[in-house]
PDB file of C-alpha atoms in Angstrom:
ATOM      1  CA  MET A   1     141.026 162.085  98.833  1.00 60.00           C
ATOM      2  CA  GLY A   2     140.898 163.028  94.430  1.00 79.00           C
ATOM      3  CA  ILE A   3     139.079 159.545  94.313  1.00 84.00           C
ATOM      4  CA  VAL A   4     136.045 160.594  96.845  1.00 82.00           C
ATOM      5  CA  SER A   5     135.956 163.932  95.968  1.00 84.00           C
ATOM      6  CA  PHE A   6     135.173 162.932  92.213  1.00 82.00           C
ATOM      7  CA  VAL A   7     132.781 160.470  93.287  1.00 83.00           C
ATOM      8  CA  SER A   8     131.239 162.293  95.420  1.00 84.00           C
ATOM      9  CA  LYS A   9     130.701 165.684  92.828  1.00 86.00           C
ATOM     10  CA  ALA A  10     129.734 162.878  90.112  1.00 84.00           C
ATOM     11  CA  THR A  11     126.966 160.765  92.788  1.00 89.00           C
ATOM     12  CA  ARG A  12     125.825 164.895  93.081  1.00 89.00           C
ATOM     13  CA  ARG A  13     125.961 165.650  89.433  1.00 88.00           C
ATOM     14  CA  LEU A  14     123.265 162.268  88.917  1.00 89.00           C
ATOM     15  CA  GLY A  15     121.011 162.924  91.988  1.00 88.00           C
ATOM     16  CA  LEU A  16     120.146 166.502  90.783  1.00 89.00           C
ATOM     17  CA  TRP A  17     119.913 165.124  87.127  1.00 92.00           C
ATOM     18  CA  PHE A  18     117.706 162.824  88.635  1.00 90.00           C
ATOM     19  CA  LEU A  19     115.620 165.057  90.424  1.00 91.00           C
ATOM     20  CA  ALA A  20     115.250 167.483  87.589  1.00 92.00           C
ATOM     21  CA  ALA A  21     113.491 164.585  85.473  1.00 92.00           C
ATOM     22  CA  GLY A  22     112.103 163.510  88.256  1.00 93.00           C
ATOM     23  CA  VAL A  23     110.549 167.086  88.460  1.00 94.00           C
ATOM     24  CA  THR A  24     109.789 167.200  84.671  1.00 94.00           C
ATOM     25  CA  LEU A  25     107.941 164.168  84.647  1.00 94.00           C
ATOM     26  CA  ALA A  26     105.708 165.258  87.628  1.00 94.00           C
ATOM     27  CA  VAL A  27     105.138 168.839  85.444  1.00 94.00           C
ATOM     28  CA  LEU A  28     104.228 166.510  82.379  1.00 92.00           C
ATOM     29  CA  PHE A  29     101.645 164.348  84.587  1.00 90.00           C
ATOM     30  CA  THR A  30     100.382 166.907  86.118  1.00 91.00           C
ATOM     31  CA  ALA A  31      99.660 168.847  82.737  1.00 87.00           C
ATOM     32  CA  VAL A  32      98.287 165.632  81.284  1.00 84.00           C
ATOM     33  CA  LEU A  33      95.914 165.206  83.801  1.00 82.00           C
ATOM     34  CA  ILE A  34      94.857 168.627  83.918  1.00 82.00           C
ATOM     35  CA  TYR A  35      93.696 168.970  80.420  1.00 77.00           C
ATOM     36  CA  LYS A  36      92.126 165.144  80.632  1.00 73.00           C
ATOM     37  CA  LEU A  37      90.004 166.422  83.240  1.00 72.00           C
ATOM     38  CA  THR A  38      88.486 169.709  81.980  1.00 68.00           C
ATOM     39  CA  VAL A  39      88.766 168.919  78.351  1.00 63.00           C
ATOM     40  CA  PHE A  40      85.523 169.210  77.321  1.00 62.00           C
ATOM     41  CA  GLU A  41      83.446 166.332  75.431  1.00 70.00           C
ATOM     42  CA  PRO A  42      79.899 166.977  75.378  1.00 77.00           C
ATOM     43  CA  ASP A  43      77.440 164.287  76.381  1.00 81.00           C
ATOM     44  CA  PRO A  44      75.682 161.588  73.642  1.00 86.00           C
ATOM     45  CA  PRO A  45      72.442 163.740  72.313  1.00 87.00           C
ATOM     46  CA  VAL A  46      70.539 161.434  73.400  1.00 85.00           C
ATOM     47  CA  ALA A  47      71.731 162.431  76.809  1.00 84.00           C
ATOM     48  CA  ALA A  48      71.547 165.879  75.965  1.00 84.00           C
ATOM     49  CA  ASN A  49      68.525 168.853  75.237  1.00 88.00           C
ATOM     50  CA  CYS A  50      68.419 167.410  70.722  1.00 91.00           C
ATOM     51  CA  GLN A  51      66.592 166.505  68.575  1.00 93.00           C
ATOM     52  CA  SER A  52      66.731 164.551  65.944  1.00 94.00           C
ATOM     53  CA  LEU A  53      66.750 165.956  61.785  1.00 94.00           C
ATOM     54  CA  GLN A  54      68.489 163.196  60.045  1.00 95.00           C
ATOM     55  CA  LEU A  55      69.471 159.973  60.216  1.00 96.00           C
ATOM     56  CA  ILE A  56      71.647 157.400  57.779  1.00 96.00           C
ATOM     57  CA  ALA A  57      73.220 154.520  58.237  1.00 95.00           C
ATOM     58  CA  THR A  58      75.822 152.128  57.070  1.00 94.00           C
ATOM     59  CA  ALA A  59      75.021 149.842  53.830  1.00 91.00           C
ATOM     60  CA  ASP A  60      75.613 147.044  56.471  1.00 92.00           C
ATOM     61  CA  GLY A  61      73.762 148.941  59.278  1.00 92.00           C
ATOM     62  CA  ALA A  62      76.549 148.551  61.302  1.00 94.00           C
ATOM     63  CA  ALA A  63      76.781 152.223  62.190  1.00 95.00           C
ATOM     64  CA  GLU A  64      74.467 155.428  61.627  1.00 96.00           C
ATOM     65  CA  ILE A  65      75.332 158.761  61.260  1.00 97.00           C
ATOM     66  CA  HIS A  66      72.863 161.431  63.409  1.00 97.00           C
ATOM     67  CA  VAL A  67      72.346 164.833  62.757  1.00 96.00           C
ATOM     68  CA  TYR A  68      70.847 166.725  65.823  1.00 95.00           C
ATOM     69  CA  ASP A  69      69.803 170.507  66.872  1.00 93.00           C
ATOM     70  CA  CYS A  70      70.943 170.812  70.007  1.00 91.00           C
ATOM     71  CA  GLN A  71      70.873 173.123  72.996  1.00 89.00           C
ATOM     72  CA  ARG A  72      73.380 173.032  75.484  1.00 86.00           C
ATOM     73  CA  GLY A  73      74.207 174.970  78.823  1.00 81.00           C
ATOM     74  CA  ASN A  74      72.393 176.946  81.498  1.00 79.00           C
ATOM     75  CA  SER A  75      70.627 180.059  80.683  1.00 74.00           C
ATOM     76  CA  GLY A  76      72.875 182.499  81.227  1.00 77.00           C
ATOM     77  CA  ASN A  77      75.827 180.303  79.446  1.00 80.00           C
ATOM     78  CA  SER A  78      73.682 178.408  76.462  1.00 84.00           C
ATOM     79  CA  TRP A  79      74.580 177.215  72.988  1.00 84.00           C
ATOM     80  CA  HIS A  80      72.900 175.999  70.521  1.00 89.00           C
ATOM     81  CA  GLY A  81      73.308 174.456  67.127  1.00 90.00           C
ATOM     82  CA  PHE A  82      73.812 171.363  65.369  1.00 93.00           C
ATOM     83  CA  GLU A  83      75.738 168.074  65.906  1.00 94.00           C
ATOM     84  CA  VAL A  84      76.890 165.300  63.750  1.00 95.00           C
ATOM     85  CA  TRP A  85      77.563 162.134  65.377  1.00 96.00           C
ATOM     86  CA  LEU A  86      78.326 158.232  64.813  1.00 96.00           C
ATOM     87  CA  PHE A  87      76.593 155.584  66.717  1.00 96.00           C
ATOM     88  CA  GLU A  88      77.200 151.998  66.684  1.00 94.00           C
ATOM     89  CA  PRO A  89      74.119 150.493  67.828  1.00 92.00           C
ATOM     90  CA  LYS A  90      75.971 146.774  68.287  1.00 90.00           C
ATOM     91  CA  ALA A  91      78.221 148.427  70.938  1.00 90.00           C
ATOM     92  CA  ASN A  92      75.913 151.579  71.828  1.00 91.00           C
ATOM     93  CA  ASP A  93      79.001 153.879  71.693  1.00 91.00           C
ATOM     94  CA  TRP A  94      78.352 157.498  70.236  1.00 93.00           C
ATOM     95  CA  LEU A  95      81.270 159.608  68.782  1.00 93.00           C
ATOM     96  CA  ARG A  96      80.925 162.936  67.954  1.00 93.00           C
ATOM     97  CA  ILE A  97      82.056 164.054  64.462  1.00 94.00           C
ATOM     98  CA  ALA A  98      80.941 167.721  63.856  1.00 93.00           C
ATOM     99  CA  THR A  99      79.480 170.580  65.624  1.00 92.00           C
ATOM    100  CA  ALA A 100      78.287 173.859  63.900  1.00 91.00           C
ATOM    101  CA  GLU A 101      76.576 176.967  65.594  1.00 88.00           C
ATOM    102  CA  GLN A 102      72.991 177.718  64.249  1.00 86.00           C
ATOM    103  CA  GLY A 103      73.308 177.868  60.999  1.00 81.00           C
ATOM    104  CA  PRO A 104      71.404 178.327  57.701  1.00 82.00           C
ATOM    105  CA  CYS A 105      71.405 174.690  57.043  1.00 86.00           C
ATOM    106  CA  LEU A 106      73.372 171.258  57.728  1.00 90.00           C
ATOM    107  CA  THR A 107      72.429 168.023  56.550  1.00 93.00           C
ATOM    108  CA  ILE A 108      74.767 164.722  55.668  1.00 95.00           C
ATOM    109  CA  SER A 109      74.529 162.475  52.690  1.00 94.00           C
ATOM    110  CA  TRP A 110      76.861 159.616  50.991  1.00 95.00           C
ATOM    111  CA  GLN A 111      79.040 160.871  48.363  1.00 92.00           C
ATOM    112  CA  ARG A 112      79.725 156.630  48.098  1.00 89.00           C
ATOM    113  CA  ASP A 113      80.588 154.185  50.177  1.00 88.00           C
ATOM    114  CA  GLY A 114      82.967 154.831  53.065  1.00 90.00           C
ATOM    115  CA  GLU A 115      82.376 159.178  52.764  1.00 96.00           C
ATOM    116  CA  LEU A 116      80.236 161.065  53.947  1.00 96.00           C
ATOM    117  CA  VAL A 117      79.908 164.299  53.063  1.00 95.00           C
ATOM    118  CA  ILE A 118      78.243 167.453  55.416  1.00 93.00           C
ATOM    119  CA  HIS A 119      76.473 169.968  53.498  1.00 92.00           C
ATOM    120  CA  HIS A 120      76.694 172.782  55.287  1.00 90.00           C
ATOM    121  CA  GLY A 121      76.097 176.795  54.824  1.00 86.00           C
ATOM    122  CA  HIS A 122      77.971 178.026  57.526  1.00 82.00           C
ATOM    123  CA  SER A 123      81.499 179.875  57.425  1.00 81.00           C
ATOM    124  CA  ARG A 124      84.759 178.264  57.053  1.00 76.00           C
ATOM    125  CA  GLY A 125      85.177 179.009  60.674  1.00 79.00           C
ATOM    126  CA  ALA A 126      81.798 178.054  62.309  1.00 85.00           C
ATOM    127  CA  LEU A 127      82.200 174.193  61.038  1.00 88.00           C
ATOM    128  CA  ASN A 128      84.052 172.925  63.933  1.00 90.00           C
ATOM    129  CA  ILE A 129      85.273 168.881  62.495  1.00 91.00           C
ATOM    130  CA  ALA A 130      86.516 167.151  65.235  1.00 89.00           C
ATOM    131  CA  LYS A 131      86.906 163.931  63.708  1.00 90.00           C
ATOM    132  CA  SER A 132      87.828 163.939  59.901  1.00 92.00           C
ATOM    133  CA  SER A 133      87.709 159.939  59.644  1.00 94.00           C
ATOM    134  CA  VAL A 134      85.706 157.659  62.057  1.00 94.00           C
ATOM    135  CA  VAL A 135      86.561 153.466  62.752  1.00 94.00           C
ATOM    136  CA  TYR A 136      84.014 152.019  63.540  1.00 94.00           C
ATOM    137  CA  ASP A 137      83.311 147.860  63.796  1.00 94.00           C
ATOM    138  CA  ASP A 138      81.258 146.815  60.768  1.00 92.00           C
ATOM    139  CA  ALA A 139      78.334 144.199  60.649  1.00 90.00           C
ATOM    140  CA  ASN A 140      81.448 140.998  60.814  1.00 92.00           C
ATOM    141  CA  GLY A 141      83.098 142.804  63.375  1.00 90.00           C
ATOM    142  CA  ARG A 142      86.354 144.228  61.714  1.00 94.00           C
ATOM    143  CA  PRO A 143      86.817 147.381  61.875  1.00 94.00           C
ATOM    144  CA  ALA A 144      86.326 150.160  58.937  1.00 94.00           C
ATOM    145  CA  THR A 145      86.333 153.425  58.549  1.00 96.00           C
ATOM    146  CA  ILE A 146      84.183 156.458  57.329  1.00 96.00           C
ATOM    147  CA  SER A 147      85.695 159.313  55.821  1.00 97.00           C
ATOM    148  CA  VAL A 148      84.306 162.821  56.235  1.00 96.00           C
ATOM    149  CA  THR A 149      83.724 165.701  54.031  1.00 94.00           C
ATOM    150  CA  THR A 150      82.184 168.987  54.486  1.00 92.00           C
ATOM    151  CA  LYS A 151      80.799 170.732  51.085  1.00 90.00           C
ATOM    152  CA  ARG A 152      79.496 174.474  51.418  1.00 88.00           C
ATOM    153  CA  GLU A 153      76.106 174.869  50.109  1.00 86.00           C
ATOM    154  CA  GLU A 154      75.269 178.229  48.827  1.00 80.00           C
ATOM    155  CA  LYS A 155      71.492 178.254  48.415  1.00 76.00           C
ATOM    156  CA  GLU A 156      69.881 175.108  50.374  1.00 74.00           C
ATOM    157  CA  CYS A 157      71.216 171.563  51.999  1.00 73.00           C
ATOM    158  CA  PRO A 158      70.247 168.942  50.170  1.00 72.00           C
ATOM    159  CA  LEU A 159      68.117 166.263  52.171  1.00 64.00           C
TER     160      LEU A 159
END
């Protein structure tokens, strides 16, 4: 009777442990699924109401960095501002680098090969950097990296 009782209690505890683990995993899975379905990832600028302001390309031409002036949303809930995007012509792939509400200026330049500088006249909180570095395939198909830095301009942004 003692061994049967012990095995019964141990089985019950083990079953409750597996049940708790299953519930925990189900809650985590549901949370990740809800996050993935509701996270805001805007359409590429070519599919939205955006006007191109500036374009610079990497030395090998494998990637382009674009600055757009975009109007998103409907009349009751709209947003107007700047967006910086990386475009890989070979893969026809867009990747958002930064966004900023409409402000004094926003331009881009190369500091050196592989280092992009975003010149802006915004306050620190008004510029949202989505990616501090981006990876793209160069002209030879090998991965290359562009690091992103920002520089606040007190007067006017350089072109």
